[in-house]
PDB file of C-alpha atoms in Angstrom:
ATOM      1  CA  MET A   1     -34.580  36.370  49.893  1.00  0.00           C
ATOM      2  CA  LYS A   2     -36.775  34.552  47.534  1.00  0.00           C
ATOM      3  CA  PHE A   3     -34.780  35.020  44.729  1.00  0.00           C
ATOM      4  CA  ILE A   4     -31.598  34.018  46.152  1.00  0.00           C
ATOM      5  CA  LYS A   5     -33.131  30.690  46.878  1.00  0.00           C
ATOM      6  CA  ARG A   6     -34.360  30.433  43.080  1.00  0.00           C
ATOM      7  CA  THR A   7     -30.864  31.596  42.030  1.00  0.00           C
ATOM      8  CA  LEU A   8     -29.352  28.811  44.109  1.00  0.00           C
ATOM      9  CA  ALA A   9     -31.698  26.156  42.714  1.00  0.00           C
ATOM     10  CA  PHE A  10     -31.105  27.054  39.296  1.00  0.00           C
ATOM     11  CA  THR A  11     -27.409  27.267  39.843  1.00  0.00           C
ATOM     12  CA  GLY A  12     -27.239  24.274  41.465  1.00  0.00           C
ATOM     13  CA  ALA A  13     -29.685  22.407  38.381  1.00  0.00           C
ATOM     14  CA  LEU A  14     -26.895  23.804  36.097  1.00  0.00           C
ATOM     15  CA  ALA A  15     -24.505  21.933  37.973  1.00  0.00           C
ATOM     16  CA  LEU A  16     -26.130  18.531  38.149  1.00  0.00           C
ATOM     17  CA  ALA A  17     -26.868  18.781  34.356  1.00  0.00           C
ATOM     18  CA  ALA A  18     -23.491  19.498  33.229  1.00  0.00           C
ATOM     19  CA  SER A  19     -22.509  16.740  35.203  1.00  0.00           C
ATOM     20  CA  MET A  20     -24.783  14.338  33.878  1.00  0.00           C
ATOM     21  CA  SER A  21     -23.551  15.459  30.589  1.00  0.00           C
ATOM     22  CA  ALA A  22     -20.267  15.104  31.072  1.00  0.00           C
ATOM     23  CA  CYS A  23     -20.724  11.599  32.417  1.00  0.00           C
ATOM     24  CA  ALA A  24     -22.985  10.498  29.269  1.00  0.00           C
ATOM     25  CA  SER A  25     -19.847  12.243  27.672  1.00  0.00           C
ATOM     26  CA  THR A  26     -17.058   9.957  29.176  1.00  0.00           C
ATOM     27  CA  ALA A  27     -19.494   6.991  29.002  1.00  0.00           C
ATOM     28  CA  ASN A  28     -20.140   7.439  25.252  1.00  0.00           C
ATOM     29  CA  THR A  29     -16.674   7.946  24.798  1.00  0.00           C
ATOM     30  CA  SER A  30     -15.799   4.781  26.602  1.00  0.00           C
ATOM     31  CA  THR A  31     -18.313   2.898  25.074  1.00  0.00           C
ATOM     32  CA  GLY A  32     -16.636   4.356  21.066  1.00  0.00           C
ATOM     33  CA  ALA A  33     -13.638   3.002  22.347  1.00  0.00           C
ATOM     34  CA  THR A  34     -14.720  -0.201  23.515  1.00  0.00           C
ATOM     35  CA  ASP A  35     -16.813  -0.856  20.132  1.00  0.00           C
ATOM     36  CA  ASN A  36     -14.365   0.653  17.442  1.00  0.00           C
ATOM     37  CA  PRO A  37     -10.459   0.421  19.279  1.00  0.00           C
ATOM     38  CA  TYR A  38      -8.938   0.907  15.863  1.00  0.00           C
ATOM     39  CA  ASN A  39     -10.350   4.141  15.132  1.00  0.00           C
ATOM     40  CA  LEU A  40     -12.057   2.954  11.708  1.00  0.00           C
ATOM     41  CA  LYS A  41     -14.795   4.468   9.735  1.00  0.00           C
ATOM     42  CA  GLN A  42     -17.036   1.917  10.346  1.00  0.00           C
ATOM     43  CA  PRO A  43     -16.667  -0.437  13.236  1.00  0.00           C
ATOM     44  CA  GLY A  44     -15.505  -4.195  12.497  1.00  0.00           C
ATOM     45  CA  THR A  45     -14.367  -3.365   8.898  1.00  0.00           C
ATOM     46  CA  ILE A  46     -11.363  -1.727   7.566  1.00  0.00           C
ATOM     47  CA  GLN A  47     -12.170  -0.092   4.412  1.00  0.00           C
ATOM     48  CA  VAL A  48      -9.035  -0.556   2.207  1.00  0.00           C
ATOM     49  CA  VAL A  49      -8.177   1.167  -0.982  1.00  0.00           C
ATOM     50  CA  ILE A  50      -6.091  -0.790  -3.848  1.00  0.00           C
ATOM     51  CA  ASN A  51      -4.535  -0.693  -6.935  1.00  0.00           C
ATOM     52  CA  SER A  52      -5.976  -3.450  -9.162  1.00  0.00           C
ATOM     53  CA  ASP A  53      -3.444  -3.562 -11.562  1.00  0.00           C
ATOM     54  CA  ALA A  54      -0.319  -4.216  -9.414  1.00  0.00           C
ATOM     55  CA  LYS A  55       0.097  -7.999  -9.796  1.00  0.00           C
ATOM     56  CA  PRO A  56       1.346  -9.775  -7.663  1.00  0.00           C
ATOM     57  CA  PHE A  57       1.032  -6.959  -4.671  1.00  0.00           C
ATOM     58  CA  THR A  58      -2.788  -6.576  -5.552  1.00  0.00           C
ATOM     59  CA  TYR A  59      -4.958  -7.251  -8.565  1.00  0.00           C
ATOM     60  CA  MET A  60      -8.122  -8.080  -9.564  1.00  0.00           C
ATOM     61  CA  ASP A  61      -8.686 -12.358 -10.005  1.00  0.00           C
ATOM     62  CA  ASN A  62     -11.899 -12.981 -11.442  1.00  0.00           C
ATOM     63  CA  GLY A  63     -13.768 -10.121 -10.557  1.00  0.00           C
ATOM     64  CA  LYS A  64     -12.259 -10.147  -6.933  1.00  0.00           C
ATOM     65  CA  PRO A  65      -9.222  -8.386  -5.334  1.00  0.00           C
ATOM     66  CA  ALA A  66      -6.094 -10.623  -4.551  1.00  0.00           C
ATOM     67  CA  GLY A  67      -2.358 -10.571  -4.232  1.00  0.00           C
ATOM     68  CA  PHE A  68       0.087 -10.631  -2.020  1.00  0.00           C
ATOM     69  CA  ASP A  69      -0.688  -7.341  -0.025  1.00  0.00           C
ATOM     70  CA  LYS A  70      -4.427  -8.588   0.135  1.00  0.00           C
ATOM     71  CA  GLU A  71      -3.748 -11.873   1.602  1.00  0.00           C
ATOM     72  CA  LEU A  72      -1.434 -10.916   4.056  1.00  0.00           C
ATOM     73  CA  LEU A  73      -3.902  -8.220   5.451  1.00  0.00           C
ATOM     74  CA  ASP A  74      -6.382 -10.342   5.388  1.00  0.00           C
ATOM     75  CA  HIS A  75      -4.621 -12.740   7.755  1.00  0.00           C
ATOM     76  CA  ILE A  76      -3.985  -9.956  10.275  1.00  0.00           C
ATOM     77  CA  ALA A  77      -7.262  -8.472   9.871  1.00  0.00           C
ATOM     78  CA  ASN A  78      -8.455 -12.182  10.793  1.00  0.00           C
ATOM     79  CA  ASP A  79      -6.357 -12.150  13.822  1.00  0.00           C
ATOM     80  CA  LEU A  80      -8.026  -9.062  14.570  1.00  0.00           C
ATOM     81  CA  ASN A  81     -11.381  -9.820  14.648  1.00  0.00           C
ATOM     82  CA  LEU A  82     -11.639  -7.464  11.634  1.00  0.00           C
ATOM     83  CA  LYS A  83     -13.560  -7.988   8.023  1.00  0.00           C
ATOM     84  CA  VAL A  84     -12.061  -6.251   5.276  1.00  0.00           C
ATOM     85  CA  THR A  85     -13.629  -4.208   2.386  1.00  0.00           C
ATOM     86  CA  TYR A  86     -11.109  -3.350  -0.701  1.00  0.00           C
ATOM     87  CA  THR A  87     -12.254  -0.730  -3.253  1.00  0.00           C
ATOM     88  CA  GLY A  88     -10.152  -0.628  -6.535  1.00  0.00           C
ATOM     89  CA  GLN A  89      -8.461   2.687  -7.645  1.00  0.00           C
ATOM     90  CA  GLU A  90      -6.143   4.056 -10.116  1.00  0.00           C
ATOM     91  CA  PHE A  91      -2.467   4.555  -8.256  1.00  0.00           C
ATOM     92  CA  SER A  92      -2.130   7.721  -8.276  1.00  0.00           C
ATOM     93  CA  ALA A  93      -5.535   8.204  -6.517  1.00  0.00           C
ATOM     94  CA  ILE A  94      -4.518   6.299  -3.821  1.00  0.00           C
ATOM     95  CA  LEU A  95      -2.729   8.512  -1.134  1.00  0.00           C
ATOM     96  CA  PRO A  96      -4.983  11.607  -1.589  1.00  0.00           C
ATOM     97  CA  ALA A  97      -7.944   9.383  -1.063  1.00  0.00           C
ATOM     98  CA  LEU A  98      -6.608   8.217   1.798  1.00  0.00           C
ATOM     99  CA  GLY A  99      -5.773  12.152   2.708  1.00  0.00           C
ATOM    100  CA  GLN A 100      -9.348  12.949   2.608  1.00  0.00           C
ATOM    101  CA  GLY A 101     -10.204  10.680   4.959  1.00  0.00           C
ATOM    102  CA  ARG A 102     -12.497   8.200   2.318  1.00  0.00           C
ATOM    103  CA  TYR A 103     -11.178   5.066   3.440  1.00  0.00           C
ATOM    104  CA  ASP A 104      -8.846   3.391   6.867  1.00  0.00           C
ATOM    105  CA  MET A 105      -5.790   2.672   4.717  1.00  0.00           C
ATOM    106  CA  GLY A 106      -4.143   1.376   1.420  1.00  0.00           C
ATOM    107  CA  ALA A 107      -2.164  -1.163  -0.084  1.00  0.00           C
ATOM    108  CA  ALA A 108      -0.929  -1.749  -3.316  1.00  0.00           C
ATOM    109  CA  GLY A 109       3.214  -2.481  -3.149  1.00  0.00           C
ATOM    110  CA  ILE A 110       3.085   1.048  -1.955  1.00  0.00           C
ATOM    111  CA  SER A 111       7.028   2.307  -1.255  1.00  0.00           C
ATOM    112  CA  ILE A 112       7.535   4.502   1.748  1.00  0.00           C
ATOM    113  CA  THR A 113       8.906   8.007   1.548  1.00  0.00           C
ATOM    114  CA  ASP A 114       9.237  10.713   3.358  1.00  0.00           C
ATOM    115  CA  GLU A 115       7.350  12.911   0.800  1.00  0.00           C
ATOM    116  CA  ARG A 116       4.268  10.481   1.346  1.00  0.00           C
ATOM    117  CA  LYS A 117       4.543  10.745   5.129  1.00  0.00           C
ATOM    118  CA  LYS A 118       3.600  14.130   4.828  1.00  0.00           C
ATOM    119  CA  THR A 119       0.061  12.854   3.288  1.00  0.00           C
ATOM    120  CA  VAL A 120      -0.014   9.326   4.951  1.00  0.00           C
ATOM    121  CA  ASP A 121       0.685   6.812   8.270  1.00  0.00           C
ATOM    122  CA  PHE A 122       2.971   4.096   7.403  1.00  0.00           C
ATOM    123  CA  SER A 123       3.096   0.723   8.626  1.00  0.00           C
ATOM    124  CA  ASP A 124       6.689  -1.018   8.697  1.00  0.00           C
ATOM    125  CA  GLY A 125       8.069  -2.242   6.145  1.00  0.00           C
ATOM    126  CA  TYR A 126       7.348  -5.751   5.032  1.00  0.00           C
ATOM    127  CA  PHE A 127       8.764  -5.869   1.293  1.00  0.00           C
ATOM    128  CA  VAL A 128      12.010  -5.052   0.398  1.00  0.00           C
ATOM    129  CA  ALA A 129      11.501  -3.059  -3.062  1.00  0.00           C
ATOM    130  CA  ARG A 130      13.237  -4.411  -6.364  1.00  0.00           C
ATOM    131  CA  TYR A 131      12.573  -2.653  -9.744  1.00  0.00           C
ATOM    132  CA  ALA A 132      13.591  -3.493 -13.142  1.00  0.00           C
ATOM    133  CA  VAL A 133      13.028  -2.394 -16.977  1.00  0.00           C
ATOM    134  CA  LEU A 134      10.924  -4.824 -18.958  1.00  0.00           C
ATOM    135  CA  ASP A 135      11.594  -4.329 -22.623  1.00  0.00           C
ATOM    136  CA  LYS A 136      11.033  -6.501 -25.949  1.00  0.00           C
ATOM    137  CA  LYS A 137      14.461  -8.502 -26.878  1.00  0.00           C
ATOM    138  CA  GLY A 138      16.323  -7.023 -29.603  1.00  0.00           C
ATOM    139  CA  SER A 139      15.660  -3.348 -28.267  1.00  0.00           C
ATOM    140  CA  GLY A 140      18.926  -2.404 -27.646  1.00  0.00           C
ATOM    141  CA  ILE A 141      18.635  -2.047 -24.019  1.00  0.00           C
ATOM    142  CA  THR A 142      20.914  -4.156 -21.915  1.00  0.00           C
ATOM    143  CA  SER A 143      21.592  -4.527 -18.229  1.00  0.00           C
ATOM    144  CA  ASP A 144      24.289  -1.314 -18.955  1.00  0.00           C
ATOM    145  CA  LYS A 145      22.322   1.766 -17.684  1.00  0.00           C
ATOM    146  CA  ALA A 146      23.975   3.502 -20.684  1.00  0.00           C
ATOM    147  CA  SER A 147      21.928   1.833 -23.027  1.00  0.00           C
ATOM    148  CA  LEU A 148      18.794   3.618 -21.881  1.00  0.00           C
ATOM    149  CA  LYS A 149      19.973   6.655 -23.285  1.00  0.00           C
ATOM    150  CA  GLY A 150      17.403   8.460 -25.786  1.00  0.00           C
ATOM    151  CA  LYS A 151      14.831   5.427 -24.880  1.00  0.00           C
ATOM    152  CA  ARG A 152      11.227   6.145 -23.914  1.00  0.00           C
ATOM    153  CA  ILE A 153      10.201   4.871 -20.755  1.00  0.00           C
ATOM    154  CA  ALA A 154       6.828   3.976 -19.640  1.00  0.00           C
ATOM    155  CA  VAL A 155       6.158   4.298 -15.451  1.00  0.00           C
ATOM    156  CA  THR A 156       2.961   4.576 -13.315  1.00  0.00           C
ATOM    157  CA  GLN A 157       2.221   8.369 -12.778  1.00  0.00           C
ATOM    158  CA  GLY A 158       2.481   9.079  -9.045  1.00  0.00           C
ATOM    159  CA  SER A 159       4.901   5.788  -8.253  1.00  0.00           C
ATOM    160  CA  TYR A 160       7.421   5.266  -6.677  1.00  0.00           C
ATOM    161  CA  GLN A 161       9.007   4.282  -9.906  1.00  0.00           C
ATOM    162  CA  GLU A 162       8.054   7.165 -11.628  1.00  0.00           C
ATOM    163  CA  THR A 163      10.412   9.283  -8.779  1.00  0.00           C
ATOM    164  CA  LEU A 164      13.481   6.857  -9.065  1.00  0.00           C
ATOM    165  CA  ALA A 165      13.331   7.086 -13.434  1.00  0.00           C
ATOM    166  CA  THR A 166      13.395  10.928 -12.949  1.00  0.00           C
ATOM    167  CA  LYS A 167      16.202  10.579 -10.658  1.00  0.00           C
ATOM    168  CA  ASN A 168      18.357   7.521 -12.613  1.00  0.00           C
ATOM    169  CA  PHE A 169      17.054   8.233 -16.198  1.00  0.00           C
ATOM    170  CA  THR A 170      18.159  11.935 -17.239  1.00  0.00           C
ATOM    171  CA  GLU A 171      18.984  10.961 -20.952  1.00  0.00           C
ATOM    172  CA  SER A 172      15.171   8.532 -21.257  1.00  0.00           C
ATOM    173  CA  SER A 173      12.333  10.042 -21.816  1.00  0.00           C
ATOM    174  CA  LEU A 174       9.936   9.003 -19.204  1.00  0.00           C
ATOM    175  CA  VAL A 175       6.004   8.272 -21.000  1.00  0.00           C
ATOM    176  CA  LYS A 176       3.244   8.698 -17.904  1.00  0.00           C
ATOM    177  CA  PHE A 177       0.484   5.975 -18.130  1.00  0.00           C
ATOM    178  CA  THR A 178      -2.089   5.617 -15.319  1.00  0.00           C
ATOM    179  CA  ASP A 179      -1.328   1.748 -14.784  1.00  0.00           C
ATOM    180  CA  ASN A 180       1.585  -0.690 -15.590  1.00  0.00           C
ATOM    181  CA  THR A 181      -1.027  -2.515 -17.980  1.00  0.00           C
ATOM    182  CA  VAL A 182      -1.258   0.660 -19.959  1.00  0.00           C
ATOM    183  CA  GLY A 183       2.626   0.998 -20.109  1.00  0.00           C
ATOM    184  CA  LEU A 184       2.474  -2.539 -21.231  1.00  0.00           C
ATOM    185  CA  LEU A 185       0.652  -2.345 -23.900  1.00  0.00           C
ATOM    186  CA  ALA A 186       2.678   0.956 -24.847  1.00  0.00           C
ATOM    187  CA  VAL A 187       6.011  -1.596 -24.779  1.00  0.00           C
ATOM    188  CA  LYS A 188       4.034  -4.272 -27.201  1.00  0.00           C
ATOM    189  CA  ASN A 189       2.805  -1.572 -29.831  1.00  0.00           C
ATOM    190  CA  GLY A 190       6.176   0.251 -29.413  1.00  0.00           C
ATOM    191  CA  THR A 191       5.063   3.582 -28.673  1.00  0.00           C
ATOM    192  CA  ALA A 192       7.155   3.245 -25.175  1.00  0.00           C
ATOM    193  CA  ASP A 193      10.729   1.277 -25.522  1.00  0.00           C
ATOM    194  CA  ALA A 194      10.369  -0.135 -22.256  1.00  0.00           C
ATOM    195  CA  LEU A 195       8.259  -0.176 -18.660  1.00  0.00           C
ATOM    196  CA  PHE A 196       9.800   0.634 -15.396  1.00  0.00           C
ATOM    197  CA  THR A 197       7.894  -1.226 -12.639  1.00  0.00           C
ATOM    198  CA  ASP A 198       8.717  -3.741  -9.898  1.00  0.00           C
ATOM    199  CA  LEU A 199      10.608  -6.247 -10.234  1.00  0.00           C
ATOM    200  CA  PRO A 200       7.721  -8.856  -9.671  1.00  0.00           C
ATOM    201  CA  ILE A 201       5.320  -7.304 -11.710  1.00  0.00           C
ATOM    202  CA  ALA A 202       7.909  -7.105 -14.430  1.00  0.00           C
ATOM    203  CA  ALA A 203       8.609 -10.583 -14.032  1.00  0.00           C
ATOM    204  CA  GLY A 204       4.999 -11.615 -14.372  1.00  0.00           C
ATOM    205  CA  TYR A 205       4.536 -10.053 -17.514  1.00  0.00           C
ATOM    206  CA  VAL A 206       7.432 -12.186 -19.117  1.00  0.00           C
ATOM    207  CA  GLN A 207       5.161 -15.213 -17.811  1.00  0.00           C
ATOM    208  CA  GLU A 208       2.011 -14.286 -19.020  1.00  0.00           C
ATOM    209  CA  ASN A 209       2.879 -13.049 -22.497  1.00  0.00           C
ATOM    210  CA  PRO A 210       5.062 -15.765 -24.041  1.00  0.00           C
ATOM    211  CA  ASP A 211       3.889 -14.640 -27.449  1.00  0.00           C
ATOM    212  CA  VAL A 212       5.518 -11.267 -27.107  1.00  0.00           C
ATOM    213  CA  PRO A 213       9.807 -11.381 -26.469  1.00  0.00           C
ATOM    214  CA  PHE A 214       9.880  -9.575 -23.282  1.00  0.00           C
ATOM    215  CA  GLU A 215      12.783  -9.883 -21.074  1.00  0.00           C
ATOM    216  CA  THR A 216      14.089  -7.959 -17.810  1.00  0.00           C
ATOM    217  CA  THR A 217      17.057  -5.898 -18.079  1.00  0.00           C
ATOM    218  CA  TYR A 218      18.349  -3.090 -16.047  1.00  0.00           C
ATOM    219  CA  GLY A 219      17.584  -3.117 -12.496  1.00  0.00           C
ATOM    220  CA  ILE A 220      17.449  -1.066  -9.175  1.00  0.00           C
ATOM    221  CA  ALA A 221      17.615  -2.224  -5.513  1.00  0.00           C
ATOM    222  CA  ALA A 222      15.813   0.825  -3.502  1.00  0.00           C
ATOM    223  CA  ASP A 223      16.225  -0.556   0.402  1.00  0.00           C
ATOM    224  CA  ASP A 224      15.926   2.775   1.509  1.00  0.00           C
ATOM    225  CA  ALA A 225      12.414   2.728   0.490  1.00  0.00           C
ATOM    226  CA  PRO A 226      10.376   0.088   1.319  1.00  0.00           C
ATOM    227  CA  ILE A 227       6.897  -1.793   1.046  1.00  0.00           C
ATOM    228  CA  GLY A 228       4.356  -1.050   3.484  1.00  0.00           C
ATOM    229  CA  TYR A 229       0.869  -0.012   4.231  1.00  0.00           C
ATOM    230  CA  ALA A 230      -0.300   3.512   3.668  1.00  0.00           C
ATOM    231  CA  ILE A 231      -2.552   4.363   6.572  1.00  0.00           C
ATOM    232  CA  LYS A 232      -4.746   7.557   7.495  1.00  0.00           C
ATOM    233  CA  LYS A 233      -2.566   9.878   9.240  1.00  0.00           C
ATOM    234  CA  GLY A 234      -3.142   9.903  12.983  1.00  0.00           C
ATOM    235  CA  ASN A 235      -4.351   6.340  13.301  1.00  0.00           C
ATOM    236  CA  THR A 236      -1.658   5.220  15.523  1.00  0.00           C
ATOM    237  CA  LYS A 237      -3.929   2.376  17.104  1.00  0.00           C
ATOM    238  CA  LEU A 238      -4.740   0.815  13.284  1.00  0.00           C
ATOM    239  CA  THR A 239      -0.563   1.149  12.419  1.00  0.00           C
ATOM    240  CA  ASP A 240       0.263  -0.279  15.487  1.00  0.00           C
ATOM    241  CA  ALA A 241      -2.405  -3.184  15.056  1.00  0.00           C
ATOM    242  CA  LEU A 242      -0.695  -4.092  11.694  1.00  0.00           C
ATOM    243  CA  ASN A 243       2.896  -3.596  12.716  1.00  0.00           C
ATOM    244  CA  ALA A 244       2.348  -6.586  15.432  1.00  0.00           C
ATOM    245  CA  GLY A 245       0.443  -8.116  13.107  1.00  0.00           C
ATOM    246  CA  VAL A 246       3.027  -8.338  10.263  1.00  0.00           C
ATOM    247  CA  LYS A 247       5.575  -9.195  12.793  1.00  0.00           C
ATOM    248  CA  LYS A 248       3.774 -12.043  13.959  1.00  0.00           C
ATOM    249  CA  ALA A 249       2.949 -13.075  10.543  1.00  0.00           C
ATOM    250  CA  ILE A 250       6.837 -13.146   9.917  1.00  0.00           C
ATOM    251  CA  GLU A 251       7.848 -14.986  13.069  1.00  0.00           C
ATOM    252  CA  ASP A 252       5.327 -17.691  12.966  1.00  0.00           C
ATOM    253  CA  GLY A 253       6.522 -18.452   8.768  1.00  0.00           C
ATOM    254  CA  THR A 254       3.086 -17.587   7.952  1.00  0.00           C
ATOM    255  CA  TYR A 255       4.491 -14.413   5.899  1.00  0.00           C
ATOM    256  CA  LYS A 256       7.152 -16.907   4.361  1.00  0.00           C
ATOM    257  CA  THR A 257       4.157 -18.978   3.063  1.00  0.00           C
ATOM    258  CA  ILE A 258       2.193 -15.872   1.501  1.00  0.00           C
ATOM    259  CA  TYR A 259       5.497 -14.699   0.233  1.00  0.00           C
ATOM    260  CA  GLU A 260       6.807 -18.078  -1.822  1.00  0.00           C
ATOM    261  CA  LYS A 261       3.228 -18.065  -3.067  1.00  0.00           C
ATOM    262  CA  TYR A 262       3.309 -14.688  -4.983  1.00  0.00           C
ATOM    263  CA  PHE A 263       7.133 -14.512  -5.659  1.00  0.00           C
ATOM    264  CA  ALA A 264       8.227 -17.919  -6.320  1.00  0.00           C
ATOM    265  CA  GLY A 265      11.659 -17.660  -7.338  1.00  0.00           C
ATOM    266  CA  ILE A 266      12.409 -14.477  -5.188  1.00  0.00           C
ATOM    267  CA  LYS A 267      14.465 -15.341  -2.385  1.00  0.00           C
ATOM    268  CA  LEU A 268      12.995 -14.454   0.792  1.00  0.00           C
ATOM    269  CA  PRO A 269      15.557 -11.802   2.613  1.00  0.00           C
ATOM    270  CA  ALA A 270      17.118 -12.689   5.858  1.00  0.00           C
ATOM    271  CA  GLU A 271      14.993 -10.371   7.704  1.00  0.00           C
ATOM    272  CA  TYR A 272      11.339 -11.542   6.918  1.00  0.00           C
ATOM    273  CA  GLN A 273      12.439 -15.481   7.471  1.00  0.00           C
ATOM    274  CA  PRO A 274      10.407 -17.308  10.695  1.00  0.00           C
ATOM    275  CA  LYS A 275      12.091 -17.020  13.696  1.00  0.00           C
ATOM    276  CA  LYS A 276      12.426 -20.860  14.762  1.00  0.00           C
TER     277      LYS A 276
END
């Protein structure tokens, strides 16, 4: 009889402990969700990996991160009462770093493709991507695609431009570099005939190098691969918050203000016009 009573007492103690443990677990989960509603690596701070050589999307200005992607994200994060930290990487390392869970998201003029969706999630597109060939006047390259035959075209390794160039410039030789700056230098010194990159980046290089007779020639519009923020896979809370933030910035005109600051001379597409 004593044995039975002890057994019942022991079983009851286990049940009570399990119940308390479950309550504590629920409380911890609830508290965690409240403290970290966007499932960030560090509650209250979005850790972002960028390419510091993708002006005007993301770049370094006097040692500080800057650019269209960065300023738009800062605005959204401020509305969410979140801080943002930025870490620079070569473009080809951004998506692998997100896939490994080292950051919450990436921003670098990143084109949204089905292949990349295997590694990361994306926000809704917030920029219609257009690409151009940057060459020196007298190179023989024109707006006619045939003029690229036999030319050495520099591209950033791992970029969507590399994918487009591989598909479209089948009679050209692709020279792959770690970033646009190295590719630009190759065009300057003649080890490459042209650089294939985002139109805003190419246009910026023309303005920033008045001593070199740069020009933009052959172009490609890639409406099927808009630019968006890359997000660590599975973080739907952050993805939804970014989508809502981008939509609000477009509707209230904040997006237009930031766009015109970085893309002067490039017409704002109708879908990004403020809602009156």
